[in-house]
Short mmCIF file of C-alpha atoms in Angstrom, two decimals:
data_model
loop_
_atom_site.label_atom_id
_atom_site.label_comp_id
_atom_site.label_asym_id
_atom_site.label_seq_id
_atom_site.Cartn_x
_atom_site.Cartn_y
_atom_site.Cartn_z
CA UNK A 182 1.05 8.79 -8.03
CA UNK A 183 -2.93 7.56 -7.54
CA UNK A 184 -4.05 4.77 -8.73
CA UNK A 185 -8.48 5.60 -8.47
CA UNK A 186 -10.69 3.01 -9.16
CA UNK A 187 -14.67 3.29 -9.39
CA UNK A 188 -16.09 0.61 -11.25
CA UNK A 189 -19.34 -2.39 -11.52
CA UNK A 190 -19.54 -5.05 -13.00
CA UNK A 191 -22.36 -7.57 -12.86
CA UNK A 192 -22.47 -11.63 -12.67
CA UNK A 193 -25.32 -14.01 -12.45
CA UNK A 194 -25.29 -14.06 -8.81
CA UNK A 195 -22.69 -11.35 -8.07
CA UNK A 196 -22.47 -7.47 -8.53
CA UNK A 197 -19.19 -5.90 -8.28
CA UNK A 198 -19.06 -2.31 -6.96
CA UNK A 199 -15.90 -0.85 -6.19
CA UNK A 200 -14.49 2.65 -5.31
CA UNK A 201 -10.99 3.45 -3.82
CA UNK A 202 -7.92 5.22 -3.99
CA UNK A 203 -3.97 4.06 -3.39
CA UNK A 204 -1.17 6.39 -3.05
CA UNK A 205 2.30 5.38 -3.12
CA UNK A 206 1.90 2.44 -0.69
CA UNK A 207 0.94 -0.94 0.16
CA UNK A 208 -2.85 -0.94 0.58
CA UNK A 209 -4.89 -3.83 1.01
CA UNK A 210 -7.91 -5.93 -0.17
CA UNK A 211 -9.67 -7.59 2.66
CA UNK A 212 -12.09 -9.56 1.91
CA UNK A 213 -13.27 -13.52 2.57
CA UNK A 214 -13.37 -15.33 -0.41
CA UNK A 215 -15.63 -14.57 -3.56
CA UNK A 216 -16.27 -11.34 -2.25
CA UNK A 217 -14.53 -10.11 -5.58
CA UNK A 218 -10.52 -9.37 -4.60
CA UNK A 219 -9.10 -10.83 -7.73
CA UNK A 220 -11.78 -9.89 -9.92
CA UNK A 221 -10.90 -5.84 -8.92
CA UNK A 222 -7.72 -6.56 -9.77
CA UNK A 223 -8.25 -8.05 -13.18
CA UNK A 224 -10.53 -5.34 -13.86
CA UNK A 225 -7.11 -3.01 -13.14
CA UNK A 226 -5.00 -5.16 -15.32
CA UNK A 227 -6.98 -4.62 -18.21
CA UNK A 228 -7.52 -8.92 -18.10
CA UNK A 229 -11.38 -8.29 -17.24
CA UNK A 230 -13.55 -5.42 -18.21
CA UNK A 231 -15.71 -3.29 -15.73
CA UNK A 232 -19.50 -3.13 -16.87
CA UNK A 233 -19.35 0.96 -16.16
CA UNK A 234 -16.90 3.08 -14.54
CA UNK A 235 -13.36 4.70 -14.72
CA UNK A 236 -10.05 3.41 -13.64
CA UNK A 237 -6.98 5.99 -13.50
CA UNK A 238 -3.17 5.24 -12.90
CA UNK A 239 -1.59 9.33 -11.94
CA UNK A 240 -2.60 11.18 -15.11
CA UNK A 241 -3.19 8.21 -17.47
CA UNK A 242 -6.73 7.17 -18.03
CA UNK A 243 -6.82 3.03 -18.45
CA UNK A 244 -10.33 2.55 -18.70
CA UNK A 245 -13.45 5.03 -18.81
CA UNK A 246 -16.91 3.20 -20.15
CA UNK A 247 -18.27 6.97 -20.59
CA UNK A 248 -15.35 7.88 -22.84
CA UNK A 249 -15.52 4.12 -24.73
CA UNK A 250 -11.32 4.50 -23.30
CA UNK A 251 -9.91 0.33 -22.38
CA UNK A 252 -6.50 -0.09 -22.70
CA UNK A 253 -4.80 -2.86 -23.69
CA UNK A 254 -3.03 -5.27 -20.57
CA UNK A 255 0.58 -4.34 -22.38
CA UNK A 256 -0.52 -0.37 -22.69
CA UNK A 257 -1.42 -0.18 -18.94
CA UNK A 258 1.91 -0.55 -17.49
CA UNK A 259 0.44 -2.25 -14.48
CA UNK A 260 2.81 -5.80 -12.83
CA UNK A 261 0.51 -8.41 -12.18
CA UNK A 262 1.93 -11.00 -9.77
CA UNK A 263 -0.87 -14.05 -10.06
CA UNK A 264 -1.22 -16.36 -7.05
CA UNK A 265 0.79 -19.40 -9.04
CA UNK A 266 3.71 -16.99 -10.19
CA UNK A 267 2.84 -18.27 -13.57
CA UNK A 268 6.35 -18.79 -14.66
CA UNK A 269 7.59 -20.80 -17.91
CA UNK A 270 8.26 -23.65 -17.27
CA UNK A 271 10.51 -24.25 -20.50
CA UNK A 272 12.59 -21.34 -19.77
CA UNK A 273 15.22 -20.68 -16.93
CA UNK A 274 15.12 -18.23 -14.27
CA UNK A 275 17.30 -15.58 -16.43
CA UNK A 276 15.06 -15.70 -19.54
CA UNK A 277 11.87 -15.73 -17.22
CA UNK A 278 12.91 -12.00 -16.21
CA UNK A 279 14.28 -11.18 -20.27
CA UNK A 280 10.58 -11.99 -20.85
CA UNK A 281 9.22 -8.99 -19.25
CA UNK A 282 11.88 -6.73 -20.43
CA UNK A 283 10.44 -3.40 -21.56
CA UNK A 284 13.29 -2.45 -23.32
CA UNK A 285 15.13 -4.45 -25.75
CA UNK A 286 18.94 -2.58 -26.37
CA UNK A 287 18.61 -2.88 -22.42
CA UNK A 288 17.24 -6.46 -21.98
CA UNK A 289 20.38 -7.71 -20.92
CA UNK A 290 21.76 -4.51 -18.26
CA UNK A 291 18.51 -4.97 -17.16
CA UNK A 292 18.24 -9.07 -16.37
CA UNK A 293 21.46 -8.52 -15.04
CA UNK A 294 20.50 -5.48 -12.03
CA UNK A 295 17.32 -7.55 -11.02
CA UNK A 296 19.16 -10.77 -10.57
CA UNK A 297 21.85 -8.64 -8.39
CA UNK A 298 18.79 -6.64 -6.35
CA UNK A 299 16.62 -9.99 -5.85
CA UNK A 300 19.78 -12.16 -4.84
CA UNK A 301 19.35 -14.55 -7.94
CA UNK A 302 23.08 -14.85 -9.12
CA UNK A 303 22.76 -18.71 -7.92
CA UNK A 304 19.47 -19.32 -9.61
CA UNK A 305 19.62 -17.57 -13.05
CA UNK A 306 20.30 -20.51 -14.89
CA UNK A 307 17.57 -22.82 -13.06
CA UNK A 308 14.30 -24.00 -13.97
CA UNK A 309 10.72 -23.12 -11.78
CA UNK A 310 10.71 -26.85 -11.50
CA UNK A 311 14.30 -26.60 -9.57
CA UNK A 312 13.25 -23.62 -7.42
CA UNK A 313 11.41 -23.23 -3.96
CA UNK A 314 8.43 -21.29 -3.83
CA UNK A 315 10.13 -18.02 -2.46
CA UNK A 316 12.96 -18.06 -5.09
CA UNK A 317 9.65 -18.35 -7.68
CA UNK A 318 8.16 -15.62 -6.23
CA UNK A 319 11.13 -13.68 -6.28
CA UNK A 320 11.53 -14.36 -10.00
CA UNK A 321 8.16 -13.67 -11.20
CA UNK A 322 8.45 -10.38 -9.42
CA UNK A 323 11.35 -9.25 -10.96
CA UNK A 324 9.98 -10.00 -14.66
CA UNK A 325 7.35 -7.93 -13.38
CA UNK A 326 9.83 -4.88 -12.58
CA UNK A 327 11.63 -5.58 -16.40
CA UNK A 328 8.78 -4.42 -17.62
CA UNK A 329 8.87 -1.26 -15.64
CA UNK A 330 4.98 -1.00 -14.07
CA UNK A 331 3.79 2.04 -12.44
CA UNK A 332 1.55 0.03 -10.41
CA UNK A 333 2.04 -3.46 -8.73
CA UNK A 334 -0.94 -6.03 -8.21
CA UNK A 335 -0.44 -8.93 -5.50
CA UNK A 336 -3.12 -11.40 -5.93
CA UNK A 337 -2.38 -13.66 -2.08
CA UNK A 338 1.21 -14.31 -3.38
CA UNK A 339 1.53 -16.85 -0.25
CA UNK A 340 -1.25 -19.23 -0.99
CA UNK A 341 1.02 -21.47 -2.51
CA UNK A 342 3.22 -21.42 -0.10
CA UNK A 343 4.08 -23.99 2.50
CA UNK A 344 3.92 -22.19 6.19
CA UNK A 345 7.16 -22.88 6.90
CA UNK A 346 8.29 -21.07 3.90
CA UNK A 347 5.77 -18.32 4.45
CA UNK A 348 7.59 -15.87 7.27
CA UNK A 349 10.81 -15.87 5.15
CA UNK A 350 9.07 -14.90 2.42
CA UNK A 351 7.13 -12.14 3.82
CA UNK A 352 10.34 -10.62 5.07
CA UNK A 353 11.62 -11.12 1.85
CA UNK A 354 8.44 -8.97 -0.13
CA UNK A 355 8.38 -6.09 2.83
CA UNK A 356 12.54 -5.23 1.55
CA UNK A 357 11.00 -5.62 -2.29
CA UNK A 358 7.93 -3.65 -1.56
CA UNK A 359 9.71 -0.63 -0.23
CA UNK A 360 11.58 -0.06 -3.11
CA UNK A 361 8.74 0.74 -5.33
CA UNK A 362 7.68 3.74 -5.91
CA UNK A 363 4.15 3.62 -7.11
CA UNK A 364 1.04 2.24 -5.59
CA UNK A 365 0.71 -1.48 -4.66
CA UNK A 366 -2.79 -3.21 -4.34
CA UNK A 367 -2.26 -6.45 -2.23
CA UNK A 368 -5.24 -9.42 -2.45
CA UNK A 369 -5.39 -11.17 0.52
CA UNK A 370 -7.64 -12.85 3.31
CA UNK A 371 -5.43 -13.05 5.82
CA UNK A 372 -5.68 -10.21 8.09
CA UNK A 373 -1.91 -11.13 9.59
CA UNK A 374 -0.43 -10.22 6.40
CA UNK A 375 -2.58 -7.26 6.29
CA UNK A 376 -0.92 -6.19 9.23
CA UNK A 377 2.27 -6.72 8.75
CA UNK A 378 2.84 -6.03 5.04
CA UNK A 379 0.51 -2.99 4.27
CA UNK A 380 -0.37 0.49 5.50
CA UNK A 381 -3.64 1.03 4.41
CA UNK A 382 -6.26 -1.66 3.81
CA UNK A 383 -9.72 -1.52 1.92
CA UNK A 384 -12.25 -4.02 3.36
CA UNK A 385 -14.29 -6.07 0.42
CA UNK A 386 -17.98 -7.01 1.77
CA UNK A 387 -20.11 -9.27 -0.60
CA UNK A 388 -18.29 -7.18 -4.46
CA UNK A 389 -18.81 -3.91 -2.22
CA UNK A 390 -16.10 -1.68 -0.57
CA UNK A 391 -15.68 -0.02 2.38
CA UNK A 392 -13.84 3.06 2.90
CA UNK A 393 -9.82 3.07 2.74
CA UNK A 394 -8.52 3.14 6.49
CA UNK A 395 -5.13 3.05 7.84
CA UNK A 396 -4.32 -0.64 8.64
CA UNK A 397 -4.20 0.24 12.56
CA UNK A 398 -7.66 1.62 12.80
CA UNK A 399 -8.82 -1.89 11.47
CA UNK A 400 -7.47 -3.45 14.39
CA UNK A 401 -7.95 -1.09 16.67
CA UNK A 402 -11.75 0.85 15.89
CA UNK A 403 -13.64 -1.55 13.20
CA UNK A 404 -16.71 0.17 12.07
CA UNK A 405 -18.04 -2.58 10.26
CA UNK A 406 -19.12 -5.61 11.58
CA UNK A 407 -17.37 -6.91 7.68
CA UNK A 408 -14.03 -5.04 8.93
CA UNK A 409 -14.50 -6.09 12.62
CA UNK A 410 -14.88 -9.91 11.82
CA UNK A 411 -12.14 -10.04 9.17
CA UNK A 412 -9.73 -8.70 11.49
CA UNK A 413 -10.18 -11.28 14.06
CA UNK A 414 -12.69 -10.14 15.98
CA UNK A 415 -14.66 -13.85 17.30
CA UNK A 416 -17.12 -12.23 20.00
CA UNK A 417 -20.17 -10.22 17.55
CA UNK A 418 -23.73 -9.79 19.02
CA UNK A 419 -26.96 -7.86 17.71
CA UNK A 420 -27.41 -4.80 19.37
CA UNK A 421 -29.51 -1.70 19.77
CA UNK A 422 -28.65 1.74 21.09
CA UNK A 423 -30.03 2.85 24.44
CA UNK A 424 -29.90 6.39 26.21
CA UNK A 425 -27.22 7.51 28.02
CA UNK A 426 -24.66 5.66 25.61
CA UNK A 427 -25.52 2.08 26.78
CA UNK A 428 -26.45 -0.55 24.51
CA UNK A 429 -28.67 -3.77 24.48
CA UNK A 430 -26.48 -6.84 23.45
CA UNK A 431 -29.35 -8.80 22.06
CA UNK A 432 -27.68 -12.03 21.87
CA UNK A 433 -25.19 -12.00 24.92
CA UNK A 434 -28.85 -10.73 27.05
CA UNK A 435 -27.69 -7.90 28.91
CA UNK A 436 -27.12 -4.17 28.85
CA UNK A 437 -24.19 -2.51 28.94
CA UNK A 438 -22.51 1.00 28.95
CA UNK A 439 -20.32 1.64 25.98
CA UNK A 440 -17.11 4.71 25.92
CA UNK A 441 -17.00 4.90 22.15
CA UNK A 442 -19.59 7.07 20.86
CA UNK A 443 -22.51 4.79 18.71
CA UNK A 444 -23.09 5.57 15.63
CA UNK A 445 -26.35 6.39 14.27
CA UNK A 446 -26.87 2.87 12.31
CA UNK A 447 -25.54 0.90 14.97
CA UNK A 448 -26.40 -2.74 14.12
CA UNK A 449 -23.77 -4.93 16.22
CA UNK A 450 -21.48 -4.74 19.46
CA UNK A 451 -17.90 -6.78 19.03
CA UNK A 452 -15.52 -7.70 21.94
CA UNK A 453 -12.02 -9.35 20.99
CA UNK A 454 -11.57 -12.61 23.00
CA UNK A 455 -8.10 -11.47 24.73
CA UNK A 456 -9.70 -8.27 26.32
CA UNK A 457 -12.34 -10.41 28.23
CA UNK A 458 -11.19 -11.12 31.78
CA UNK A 459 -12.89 -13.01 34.70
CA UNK A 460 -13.50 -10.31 37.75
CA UNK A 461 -14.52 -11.66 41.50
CA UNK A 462 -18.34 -10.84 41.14
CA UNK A 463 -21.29 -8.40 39.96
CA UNK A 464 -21.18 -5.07 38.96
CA UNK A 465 -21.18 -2.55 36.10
CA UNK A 466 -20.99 -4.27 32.54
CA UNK A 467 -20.60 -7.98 34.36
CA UNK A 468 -22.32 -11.02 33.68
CA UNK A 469 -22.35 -14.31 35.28
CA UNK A 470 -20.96 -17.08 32.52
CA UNK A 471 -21.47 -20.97 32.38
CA UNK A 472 -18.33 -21.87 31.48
CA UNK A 473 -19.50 -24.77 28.25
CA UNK A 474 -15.66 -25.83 27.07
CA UNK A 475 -12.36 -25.14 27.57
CA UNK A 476 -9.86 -25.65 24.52
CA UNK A 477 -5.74 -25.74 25.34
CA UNK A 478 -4.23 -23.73 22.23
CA UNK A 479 -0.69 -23.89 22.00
CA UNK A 480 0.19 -20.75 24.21
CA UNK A 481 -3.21 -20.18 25.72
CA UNK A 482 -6.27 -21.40 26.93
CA UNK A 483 -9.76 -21.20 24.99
CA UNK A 484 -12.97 -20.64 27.57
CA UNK A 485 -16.12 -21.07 25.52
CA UNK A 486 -18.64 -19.25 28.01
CA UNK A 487 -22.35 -19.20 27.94
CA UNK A 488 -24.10 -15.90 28.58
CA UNK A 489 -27.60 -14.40 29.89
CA UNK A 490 -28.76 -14.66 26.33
CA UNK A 491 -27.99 -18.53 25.63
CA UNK A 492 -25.45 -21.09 25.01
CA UNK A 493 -25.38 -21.14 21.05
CA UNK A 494 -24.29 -19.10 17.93
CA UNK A 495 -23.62 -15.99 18.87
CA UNK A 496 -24.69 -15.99 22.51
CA UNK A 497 -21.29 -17.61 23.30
CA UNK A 498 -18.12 -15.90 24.41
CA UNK A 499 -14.57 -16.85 23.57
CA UNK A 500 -12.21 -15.96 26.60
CA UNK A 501 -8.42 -16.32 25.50
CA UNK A 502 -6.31 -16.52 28.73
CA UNK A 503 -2.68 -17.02 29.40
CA UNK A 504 -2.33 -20.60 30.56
CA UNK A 505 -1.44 -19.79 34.14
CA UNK A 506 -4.04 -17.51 34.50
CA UNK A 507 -6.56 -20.04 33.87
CA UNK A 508 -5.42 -22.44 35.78
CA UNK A 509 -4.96 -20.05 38.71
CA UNK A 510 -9.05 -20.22 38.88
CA UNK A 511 -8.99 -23.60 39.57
CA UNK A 512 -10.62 -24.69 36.24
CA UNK A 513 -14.84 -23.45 37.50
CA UNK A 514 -17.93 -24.03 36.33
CA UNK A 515 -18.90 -20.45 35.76
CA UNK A 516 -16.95 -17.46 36.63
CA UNK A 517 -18.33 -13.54 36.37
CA UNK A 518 -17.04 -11.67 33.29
CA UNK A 519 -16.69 -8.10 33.04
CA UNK A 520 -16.77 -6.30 29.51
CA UNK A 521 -15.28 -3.02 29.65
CA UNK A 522 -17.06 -0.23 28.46
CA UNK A 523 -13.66 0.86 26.47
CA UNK A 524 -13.26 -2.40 24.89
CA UNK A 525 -16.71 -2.49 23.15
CA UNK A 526 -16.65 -1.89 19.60
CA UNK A 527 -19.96 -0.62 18.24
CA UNK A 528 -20.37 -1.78 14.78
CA UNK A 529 -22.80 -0.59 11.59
CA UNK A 530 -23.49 -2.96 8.86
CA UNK A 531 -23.83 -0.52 5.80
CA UNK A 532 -24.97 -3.52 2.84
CA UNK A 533 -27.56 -4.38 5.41
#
């Protein structure tokens, strides 16, 4: 089952274009906030309606402006899972998951199996109030699955979570997740949970989408400089092609020979902070770095590093190096840098 969306709808300030298709997996919304996540998925649940456009669930058509088609939240058969839970308060765990119960000669059989599958035995008779966040999460999902969806929406269901809590429950939603069998949009920010809780991912740039990649070509070959920041990427400078496959890093102020091919709207070059290394002095794609401040992180060390372009914005270089390696260089006022032409990322900027 396919759940394709292609829709717009327009704000004051804020246009909403997107196109995509899910198969029978965990794909994700990437995207920093307002850049119109939750508002896609409203659009799906039938809460919000698109300006223009067509949303279709396997063979069913849910909305279609051309063909006046919009139907109703309850007709969609689409689970919802909102970032609060959105439990009743006034009812216990038990009749929070009877709620959502599709079928009523089967209510009960049907409380009963998702209380055994989501380990709730010990909780069915307790109140949200008297339950942590992952045992509320675990309830609102299974009042999602009473009601039998062909299609599950996660709008960030760890932002109200406490970290702590937040690994545990994660584990807990990968065991859930594959044991559905239809397509599962996920709304996040955070590109860890990307990683470890979807396979494909759809990057969200300003209400505009990007194509559907698998998750590890996100971290491994961003195309975008939207796709390269939001998965982690903290080392971005303008750039412009040169023959012979180098480039000009316009704000690091040097040139430097690239191994992925550039493509034809190349806009920006990216380098992740762990790949940078210091090397013993000049040569091919080195530069000589001021070293500006050095931050201890909890299992590494942080090297801020001026380049030949400046000491501001981004003209700087993050450096993360093992502890021990750092202090092997006798903590210096500049050291020589070498960017490898294979870990160069030449980016596009398609909204531009």
């Amino acid at each position: 089952m396919t759940l394709s969306i292609d829709i717009r709808k327009r704000f004051e300030k804020f246009k909403l274009s997107v196109s995509l298709e899910a198969g029978v997996q965990v794909t994700g919304l990437l995207g920093a906030s307002g850049c119109g996540k939750s508002m896609t998925l409203k659009c799906v649940a039938g809460i919000e309606t698109p300006d223009e456009g067509r949303i279709v669930l396997g063979d069913r058509v849910l909305f279609d402006s051309a063909r006046h088609i919009n139907l109703s939240p309850q007709q969609r058969r689409v689970g919802y899972l909102f970032q609060s839970y959105a439990l009743f308060p006034n009812m216990t765990a038990a009749q929070n998951i009877a709620v959502g119960g599709r079928d009523r000669h089967r209510r009960n059989e049907t409380v009963e199996r998702l209380i055994a599958s989501f380990y709730l035995e010990d909780l069915a008779g307790k109140y949200p109030r008297q339950l942590s966040g992952g045992q509320q999460q675990r309830v609102a999902l299974a009042r999602i699955l009473a009601s039998e969806p062909e299609a599950l929406l996660l709008d960030e269901p760890f932002s109200a979570l406490d970290s702590y809590l937040k690994w545990q429950v994660e584990l807990e939603l990968m065991d859930l997740l594959a044991q559905f069998s239809g397509p599962v949009l996920f709304v996040t920010h955070s590109r860890d949970e990307v990683y470890h809780l979807c396979q494909s991912v759809c990057v969200l740039n300003k209400g505009r989408s990007e194509a559907v990649q698998p998750v590890q070509t996100l971290f491994e070959s961003p195309a975008t400089l939207s796709a390269c920041l939001l998965s982690g990427c903290k080392n971005i400078s303008r750039a412009q092609a040169l023959p012979g496959g180098r480039v000009r890093a316009l704000d690091w102020g040097t040139e430097l020979a690239c191994a992925h091919p550039l493509p034809d709207r190349l806009a920006y070059l990216g380098i992740r902070a762990h790949y940078l290394r210091p090397v013993d002095g000049p040569g091919e794609n080195r530069i000589l770095c001021p070293v500006l401040r050095v931050v201890e992180d909890v299992f590494s060390t942080v090297v801020m590093l001026a380049t030949p372009g400046g000491a501001a914005g981004y003209s700087r270089l993050r450096m993360e190096l093992p502890k021990e390696d750092w202090a092997a260089l006798g903590r210096p006022g500049a050291i020589w840098l070498e960017l490898r032409p294979g870990d160069l990322l030449p980016l596009t900027d398609p909204f531009s």
